[in-house]
mmCIF file of C-alpha atoms and ligand atoms in Angstrom:
data_model
loop_
_atom_site.group_PDB
_atom_site.id
_atom_site.type_symbol
_atom_site.label_atom_id
_atom_site.label_comp_id
_atom_site.label_asym_id
_atom_site.label_seq_id
_atom_site.Cartn_x
_atom_site.Cartn_y
_atom_site.Cartn_z
ATOM 1 C CA MET A 1 117.484 74.831 199.096
ATOM 2 C CA LEU A 2 113.629 73.804 199.009
ATOM 3 C CA HIS A 3 112.337 71.072 201.354
ATOM 4 C CA ALA A 4 109.113 69.316 201.400
ATOM 5 C CA ASN A 5 106.156 70.650 203.445
ATOM 6 C CA SER A 6 104.084 68.271 205.321
ATOM 7 C CA GLU A 7 100.977 68.419 202.670
ATOM 8 C CA GLY A 8 100.274 64.903 202.058
ATOM 9 C CA LEU A 9 103.798 63.509 202.198
ATOM 10 C CA ALA A 10 104.510 59.819 202.503
ATOM 11 C CA PRO A 11 106.217 58.639 205.469
ATOM 12 C CA GLY A 12 109.587 57.967 206.226
ATOM 13 C CA SER A 13 111.344 56.833 202.776
ATOM 14 C CA ASP A 14 115.001 56.197 202.966
ATOM 15 C CA VAL A 15 116.613 58.428 200.336
ATOM 16 C CA VAL A 16 120.128 59.066 199.470
ATOM 17 C CA ALA A 17 119.704 63.073 199.916
ATOM 18 C CA VAL A 18 116.896 65.543 199.749
ATOM 19 C CA ASN A 19 118.405 68.150 197.020
ATOM 20 C CA GLY A 20 115.651 70.564 196.755
ATOM 21 C CA GLY A 21 115.626 72.207 193.293
ATOM 22 C CA ILE A 22 116.962 74.930 191.082
ATOM 23 C CA GLY A 23 115.015 77.476 189.397
ATOM 24 C CA ILE A 24 115.154 78.071 185.613
ATOM 25 C CA ASP A 25 114.165 81.148 183.658
ATOM 26 C CA ILE A 26 113.409 80.943 179.545
ATOM 27 C CA ILE A 27 113.645 84.114 178.450
ATOM 28 C CA GLY A 28 112.348 84.817 174.744
ATOM 29 C CA VAL A 29 113.491 81.369 173.665
ATOM 30 C CA ASP A 30 112.685 80.274 170.089
ATOM 31 C CA LYS A 31 113.905 77.845 167.472
ATOM 32 C CA ILE A 32 114.077 77.937 163.768
ATOM 33 C CA PHE A 33 115.520 74.800 161.996
ATOM 34 C CA GLY A 34 117.757 75.039 158.785
ATOM 35 C CA ALA A 35 118.337 78.120 156.993
ATOM 36 C CA SER A 36 117.839 81.318 159.085
ATOM 37 C CA GLY A 37 115.345 84.123 157.862
ATOM 38 C CA ALA A 38 112.303 83.193 155.865
ATOM 39 C CA ASN A 39 113.860 79.941 154.629
ATOM 40 C CA GLY A 40 114.024 78.206 157.864
ATOM 41 C CA PHE A 41 111.306 76.110 159.707
ATOM 42 C CA ARG A 42 109.850 77.950 162.983
ATOM 43 C CA ALA A 43 109.516 74.965 165.192
ATOM 44 C CA LEU A 44 109.052 77.227 168.164
ATOM 45 C CA SER A 45 107.479 80.759 168.804
ATOM 46 C CA PRO A 46 109.366 82.702 171.581
ATOM 47 C CA ILE A 47 108.545 81.379 174.974
ATOM 48 C CA SER A 48 109.100 83.159 178.152
ATOM 49 C CA LEU A 49 108.600 81.003 181.343
ATOM 50 C CA GLY A 50 109.949 81.054 184.957
ATOM 51 C CA ILE A 51 110.277 77.679 186.881
ATOM 52 C CA ASN A 52 110.828 78.028 190.719
ATOM 53 C CA ALA A 53 112.986 75.781 192.441
ATOM 54 C CA GLY A 54 110.982 72.768 193.579
ATOM 55 C CA GLU A 55 108.184 73.299 191.333
ATOM 56 C CA PHE A 56 106.339 70.633 189.284
ATOM 57 C CA VAL A 57 105.668 72.283 185.879
ATOM 58 C CA SER A 58 104.021 70.205 182.886
ATOM 59 C CA VAL A 59 103.934 71.382 178.990
ATOM 60 C CA VAL A 60 100.978 70.081 177.098
ATOM 61 C CA GLY A 61 100.566 70.636 173.656
ATOM 62 C CA PRO A 62 99.735 68.849 170.416
ATOM 63 C CA SER A 63 102.072 66.402 168.428
ATOM 64 C CA GLY A 64 105.045 68.684 166.960
ATOM 65 C CA CYS A 65 104.309 72.059 168.745
ATOM 66 C CA GLY A 66 107.781 72.246 169.873
ATOM 67 C CA LYS A 67 108.079 70.330 173.507
ATOM 68 C CA SER A 68 111.011 68.273 172.941
ATOM 69 C CA THR A 69 112.626 71.309 171.448
ATOM 70 C CA LEU A 70 112.036 73.207 174.222
ATOM 71 C CA MET A 71 113.147 70.572 176.521
ATOM 72 C CA LEU A 72 116.553 69.999 174.689
ATOM 73 C CA MET A 73 116.933 73.956 175.018
ATOM 74 C CA VAL A 74 116.544 74.002 178.704
ATOM 75 C CA ALA A 75 118.991 70.795 178.850
ATOM 76 C CA GLY A 76 121.643 72.777 176.991
ATOM 77 C CA LEU A 77 121.741 69.869 174.340
ATOM 78 C CA MET A 78 120.287 72.548 171.711
ATOM 79 C CA LYS A 79 121.030 76.270 171.255
ATOM 80 C CA PRO A 80 117.953 78.364 171.081
ATOM 81 C CA THR A 81 117.773 80.570 167.765
ATOM 82 C CA ASN A 82 116.793 83.451 169.755
ATOM 83 C CA GLY A 83 116.535 84.221 173.682
ATOM 84 C CA GLN A 84 118.363 82.580 176.676
ATOM 85 C CA VAL A 85 117.900 79.851 179.650
ATOM 86 C CA LYS A 86 119.082 80.603 182.750
ATOM 87 C CA ILE A 87 119.836 77.875 185.847
ATOM 88 C CA GLU A 88 119.936 79.764 188.890
ATOM 89 C CA GLY A 89 120.244 82.849 187.215
ATOM 90 C CA SER A 90 123.229 81.848 184.963
ATOM 91 C CA GLY A 91 123.341 82.016 181.504
ATOM 92 C CA LEU A 92 123.540 78.352 179.925
ATOM 93 C CA THR A 93 126.479 77.555 177.881
ATOM 94 C CA GLY A 94 126.503 73.814 177.516
ATOM 95 C CA PRO A 95 124.837 70.491 178.447
ATOM 96 C CA LEU A 96 123.502 70.668 182.258
ATOM 97 C CA THR A 97 125.180 68.429 184.293
ATOM 98 C CA GLU A 98 123.438 68.171 187.512
ATOM 99 C CA ILE A 99 120.265 66.848 186.082
ATOM 100 C CA GLY A 100 118.295 63.574 185.325
ATOM 101 C CA ILE A 101 116.731 63.357 181.829
ATOM 102 C CA VAL A 102 114.011 60.808 180.843
ATOM 103 C CA PHE A 103 113.957 61.134 176.726
ATOM 104 C CA GLN A 104 111.034 60.265 174.889
ATOM 105 C CA ASP A 105 112.775 56.943 173.448
ATOM 106 C CA HIS A 106 114.698 55.508 176.020
ATOM 107 C CA LEU A 107 118.243 55.567 175.556
ATOM 108 C CA LEU A 108 119.818 52.849 177.266
ATOM 109 C CA LEU A 109 123.352 51.525 176.083
ATOM 110 C CA ASP A 110 122.747 47.860 174.825
ATOM 111 C CA PHE A 111 126.147 46.383 176.387
ATOM 112 C CA ARG A 112 125.232 47.142 179.713
ATOM 113 C CA THR A 113 122.418 45.276 182.010
ATOM 114 C CA ALA A 114 119.486 47.462 182.847
ATOM 115 C CA GLU A 115 121.160 48.064 186.353
ATOM 116 C CA ALA A 116 124.818 48.661 184.920
ATOM 117 C CA ASN A 117 122.990 51.391 182.748
ATOM 118 C CA VAL A 118 121.274 52.787 185.874
ATOM 119 C CA LEU A 119 124.245 53.056 188.064
ATOM 120 C CA LEU A 120 126.243 54.546 184.921
ATOM 121 C CA GLN A 121 125.217 58.034 186.388
ATOM 122 C CA GLY A 122 127.013 57.495 189.788
ATOM 123 C CA GLU A 123 130.333 56.071 187.931
ATOM 124 C CA ILE A 124 130.297 58.922 185.449
ATOM 125 C CA ARG A 125 129.716 61.583 188.346
ATOM 126 C CA LYS A 126 132.073 59.725 190.468
ATOM 127 C CA LEU A 127 129.681 59.201 193.549
ATOM 128 C CA SER A 128 130.055 56.562 196.372
ATOM 129 C CA MET A 129 128.405 53.790 194.892
ATOM 130 C CA GLY A 130 127.117 52.327 197.990
ATOM 131 C CA PRO A 131 124.056 54.627 198.378
ATOM 132 C CA VAL A 132 124.061 54.892 194.456
ATOM 133 C CA ARG A 133 123.431 50.899 194.274
ATOM 134 C CA LYS A 134 120.946 51.185 197.469
ATOM 135 C CA ARG A 135 118.661 53.577 195.763
ATOM 136 C CA ALA A 136 119.127 51.650 192.396
ATOM 137 C CA ALA A 137 117.672 48.645 194.228
ATOM 138 C CA GLU A 138 114.683 50.500 195.760
ATOM 139 C CA LEU A 139 113.585 52.493 192.481
ATOM 140 C CA PHE A 140 114.156 48.485 190.804
ATOM 141 C CA GLU A 141 111.358 47.558 193.173
ATOM 142 C CA SER A 142 109.237 50.519 192.808
ATOM 143 C CA LEU A 143 109.164 50.325 189.580
ATOM 144 C CA GLY A 144 108.775 46.489 189.291
ATOM 145 C CA LEU A 145 111.777 45.994 187.435
ATOM 146 C CA GLN A 146 113.720 43.541 189.986
ATOM 147 C CA ALA A 147 113.540 40.547 187.810
ATOM 148 C CA SER A 148 115.237 42.864 184.841
ATOM 149 C CA ALA A 149 118.351 44.068 186.717
ATOM 150 C CA ASP A 150 120.540 41.634 185.055
ATOM 151 C CA LYS A 151 119.029 41.671 181.593
ATOM 152 C CA TYR A 152 120.457 43.414 178.558
ATOM 153 C CA PRO A 153 117.978 46.494 176.832
ATOM 154 C CA ASN A 154 117.360 43.850 173.923
ATOM 155 C CA GLN A 155 115.852 41.573 176.421
ATOM 156 C CA LEU A 156 113.269 43.871 177.644
ATOM 157 C CA SER A 157 109.950 45.190 176.200
ATOM 158 C CA GLY A 158 109.746 48.801 175.504
ATOM 159 C CA GLY A 159 107.893 49.647 178.980
ATOM 160 C CA MET A 160 110.649 47.856 180.853
ATOM 161 C CA ARG A 161 113.324 49.763 178.916
ATOM 162 C CA GLN A 162 111.487 53.087 179.628
ATOM 163 C CA ARG A 163 111.325 52.263 183.264
ATOM 164 C CA VAL A 164 115.062 51.685 183.597
ATOM 165 C CA SER A 165 115.499 55.081 181.876
ATOM 166 C CA LEU A 166 113.413 56.386 184.582
ATOM 167 C CA ALA A 167 115.272 54.709 187.194
ATOM 168 C CA ARG A 168 118.687 56.297 185.710
ATOM 169 C CA ALA A 169 117.099 59.548 185.679
ATOM 170 C CA LEU A 170 116.259 59.306 189.269
ATOM 171 C CA VAL A 171 119.272 57.441 190.875
ATOM 172 C CA HIS A 172 121.260 60.149 191.699
ATOM 173 C CA ASN A 173 118.414 62.225 193.226
ATOM 174 C CA PRO A 174 118.863 65.169 190.670
ATOM 175 C CA PRO A 175 117.971 68.700 191.775
ATOM 176 C CA LEU A 176 116.518 69.183 188.100
ATOM 177 C CA LEU A 177 114.345 66.326 186.285
ATOM 178 C CA LEU A 178 113.468 66.913 182.686
ATOM 179 C CA MET A 179 111.027 64.520 181.464
ATOM 180 C CA ASP A 180 110.223 64.178 177.689
ATOM 181 C CA GLU A 181 106.785 62.043 177.375
ATOM 182 C CA PRO A 182 108.710 59.726 179.983
ATOM 183 C CA PHE A 183 105.513 57.389 180.169
ATOM 184 C CA GLY A 184 104.788 57.069 177.026
ATOM 185 C CA ALA A 185 105.700 53.371 176.176
ATOM 186 C CA LEU A 186 104.035 52.266 179.324
ATOM 187 C CA ASP A 187 100.836 50.090 179.700
ATOM 188 C CA ALA A 188 97.974 51.738 181.369
ATOM 189 C CA LEU A 189 98.233 50.341 185.056
ATOM 190 C CA THR A 190 102.280 50.635 184.895
ATOM 191 C CA ARG A 191 101.956 54.460 183.937
ATOM 192 C CA LEU A 192 99.325 55.097 186.796
ATOM 193 C CA GLN A 193 102.057 53.454 189.179
ATOM 194 C CA VAL A 194 104.912 55.017 187.799
ATOM 195 C CA ARG A 195 103.079 58.493 188.133
ATOM 196 C CA ARG A 196 102.286 57.821 191.418
ATOM 197 C CA ASP A 197 106.097 56.984 192.222
ATOM 198 C CA LEU A 198 106.947 60.218 190.697
ATOM 199 C CA GLU A 199 104.311 62.355 192.754
ATOM 200 C CA THR A 200 105.713 60.626 195.812
ATOM 201 C CA LEU A 201 109.509 61.301 194.852
ATOM 202 C CA TRP A 202 108.751 64.658 194.215
ATOM 203 C CA LEU A 203 106.782 65.224 197.362
ATOM 204 C CA GLN A 204 109.938 63.603 199.025
ATOM 205 C CA GLN A 205 112.852 65.464 197.416
ATOM 206 C CA ARG A 206 111.238 68.698 195.607
ATOM 207 C CA PRO A 207 113.283 68.471 192.626
ATOM 208 C CA THR A 208 112.617 71.217 189.987
ATOM 209 C CA VAL A 209 110.543 69.057 187.342
ATOM 210 C CA LEU A 210 109.622 70.302 183.902
ATOM 211 C CA PHE A 211 107.281 67.309 182.537
ATOM 212 C CA ILE A 212 106.635 66.998 179.061
ATOM 213 C CA THR A 213 103.425 65.281 177.945
ATOM 214 C CA HIS A 214 100.247 65.266 175.494
ATOM 215 C CA SER A 215 98.258 63.643 178.424
ATOM 216 C CA VAL A 216 96.139 66.360 179.911
ATOM 217 C CA GLU A 217 95.358 64.433 182.755
ATOM 218 C CA GLU A 218 99.214 63.338 183.750
ATOM 219 C CA ALA A 219 99.605 67.177 183.385
ATOM 220 C CA VAL A 220 96.697 68.287 185.946
ATOM 221 C CA GLY A 221 97.211 65.508 188.187
ATOM 222 C CA LEU A 222 101.006 65.971 188.543
ATOM 223 C CA SER A 223 101.670 69.621 188.006
ATOM 224 C CA ASP A 224 101.945 72.771 190.312
ATOM 225 C CA ARG A 225 101.497 74.554 186.944
ATOM 226 C CA VAL A 226 100.462 73.510 183.591
ATOM 227 C CA ILE A 227 101.704 75.377 180.356
ATOM 228 C CA VAL A 228 99.496 74.856 177.598
ATOM 229 C CA MET A 229 100.917 74.944 174.270
ATOM 230 C CA GLY A 230 99.282 75.650 170.779
ATOM 231 C CA PRO A 231 99.952 73.872 167.629
ATOM 232 C CA SER A 232 103.163 74.303 165.598
ATOM 233 C CA PRO A 233 105.105 76.480 165.794
ATOM 234 C CA GLY A 234 104.139 76.462 169.521
ATOM 235 C CA GLY A 235 103.743 78.993 172.158
ATOM 236 C CA VAL A 236 102.495 79.566 175.371
ATOM 237 C CA VAL A 237 98.404 79.715 175.311
ATOM 238 C CA GLU A 238 98.033 79.571 179.068
ATOM 239 C CA GLU A 239 99.684 78.983 182.157
ATOM 240 C CA ILE A 240 97.354 77.345 184.669
ATOM 241 C CA PRO A 241 98.211 76.784 188.403
ATOM 242 C CA ILE A 242 96.743 73.851 189.644
ATOM 243 C CA GLN A 243 95.609 74.813 193.205
ATOM 244 C CA LEU A 244 94.698 71.344 194.784
ATOM 245 C CA LYS A 245 96.347 69.158 197.552
ATOM 246 C CA ARG A 246 98.040 66.324 196.917
ATOM 247 C CA PRO A 247 98.703 63.432 196.519
ATOM 248 C CA ARG A 248 95.942 63.642 194.162
ATOM 249 C CA PRO A 249 93.511 60.760 192.928
ATOM 250 C CA LEU A 250 94.691 59.020 189.733
ATOM 251 C CA ALA A 251 91.174 58.502 188.655
ATOM 252 C CA PHE A 252 89.647 62.107 187.617
ATOM 253 C CA GLY A 253 86.436 60.881 188.651
ATOM 254 C CA GLU A 254 86.970 60.697 192.219
ATOM 255 C CA SER A 255 87.621 64.572 191.722
ATOM 256 C CA PRO A 256 85.239 67.292 190.075
ATOM 257 C CA GLU A 257 87.974 69.878 190.449
ATOM 258 C CA LEU A 258 90.658 67.961 188.133
ATOM 259 C CA ARG A 259 87.924 67.526 185.729
ATOM 260 C CA ASP A 260 87.527 71.079 185.495
ATOM 261 C CA TYR A 261 90.885 71.943 185.075
ATOM 262 C CA ALA A 262 91.268 69.040 182.399
ATOM 263 C CA ASN A 263 88.086 70.503 180.467
ATOM 264 C CA ARG A 264 89.619 74.156 180.528
ATOM 265 C CA ILE A 265 92.712 72.784 178.753
ATOM 266 C CA TYR A 266 90.707 70.722 176.520
ATOM 267 C CA ALA A 267 88.745 73.670 175.670
ATOM 268 C CA HIS A 268 91.909 75.381 174.079
ATOM 269 C CA PHE A 269 92.721 72.358 171.917
ATOM 270 C CA GLU A 270 89.096 72.405 170.559
ATOM 271 C CA ARG A 271 89.357 76.320 170.229
ATOM 272 C CA LEU A 272 92.933 75.747 168.376
ATOM 273 C CA GLY A 273 91.546 72.826 166.341
ATOM 274 C CA VAL A 274 93.648 70.432 167.625
ATOM 275 C CA LEU A 275 90.547 68.442 169.028
ATOM 276 C CA HIS A 276 87.742 68.107 166.443
HETATM 277 N N1 LIG B 301 116.649 68.635 164.373
HETATM 278 C C1 LIG B 301 115.449 69.422 163.510
HETATM 279 N N2 LIG B 301 115.714 69.779 162.221
HETATM 280 C C2 LIG B 301 114.497 69.934 161.592
HETATM 281 N N3 LIG B 301 113.528 70.087 162.284
HETATM 282 C C3 LIG B 301 113.218 69.742 163.507
HETATM 283 C C4 LIG B 301 114.123 69.228 164.331
HETATM 284 N N4 LIG B 301 113.797 68.648 165.486
HETATM 285 C C5 LIG B 301 112.368 68.743 165.326
HETATM 286 N N5 LIG B 301 111.944 69.518 164.246
HETATM 287 C C6 LIG B 301 110.634 69.763 163.899
HETATM 288 O O1 LIG B 301 110.255 70.908 164.639
HETATM 289 C C7 LIG B 301 108.925 70.273 164.778
HETATM 290 C C8 LIG B 301 108.850 70.220 166.573
HETATM 291 O O2 LIG B 301 109.239 69.345 166.828
HETATM 292 P P1 LIG B 301 109.217 68.621 168.523
HETATM 293 O O3 LIG B 301 109.840 69.819 169.214
HETATM 294 O O4 LIG B 301 109.849 67.175 168.690
HETATM 295 O O5 LIG B 301 107.750 68.515 168.666
HETATM 296 P P2 LIG B 301 107.120 67.879 169.993
HETATM 297 O O6 LIG B 301 107.774 67.363 170.836
HETATM 298 O O7 LIG B 301 105.970 68.913 170.823
HETATM 299 O O8 LIG B 301 106.339 66.689 169.377
HETATM 300 C C9 LIG B 301 108.319 69.359 164.320
HETATM 301 O O9 LIG B 301 107.962 70.135 162.951
HETATM 302 C C10 LIG B 301 109.689 68.802 164.077
HETATM 303 O O10 LIG B 301 109.612 68.145 162.806
HETATM 304 MG MG1 LIG B 302 108.145 65.285 171.313
#
């Protein structure tokens, strides 16, 4: 189990448990949809990538390059065409359970309130509900959702629903977080707040995080390592360790180093014709 070291750690938050993270190996994984052979559609070139327990890794790449496909395969929700995903050294054979997932489109149950959607995590895992309720209340407060707890998904804005799905992914303090463009539906200010909340949470609990985004700033600001993917069918163009202390500034103007990392990624996208 990995524990937070002291760099930049926010003091004394009252969390349910420190789970540390779990390690992932993505070994030669690719995806071809539809017919096998030449008639299939190749969505992902073979990818090999190791993610250490407690590491925060972002995948950044253009729309359609296969980021969501990769995440679904890591979650065990889609089978790779070739290759294998290993979790803590064991081959993945079905959907992972000890994880928190935030999908690109929030997937909330319409017939449950926001709070009941979040508490569902504890119910299906048969966790002791006292700490889960407490953690849910903390998350609702830090995500600005207190007034929304009793509302149903169709009474909430897209940004609010996305924040509820973030709370749902975090409430059981999972050792692995898979996040697919989790901030996409948020307004700019909330997006910065939630990014900071995620960084704080990660510093406290060190879950392993696979964070998928098309935002270079978010990837550089949050990650230990950024995986840059090329256009469809995406493959890894460069792996960039981000060796900067945390917490990192939200505005890159304050940090020439952050800006340099971001420019290095933009240069790939320009060279690959993703940016003109
Ligand atoms: N179930 C599917 N069947 C056929 N094609 C798919 C399926 N899912 C995704 N694709 C295609 O695979 C490519 C990669 O998709 P996706 O992983 O969603 O990209 P990203 O998340 O990077 O935008 C896209 O061209 C998409 O249309
Ligand atoms: Mg996607």
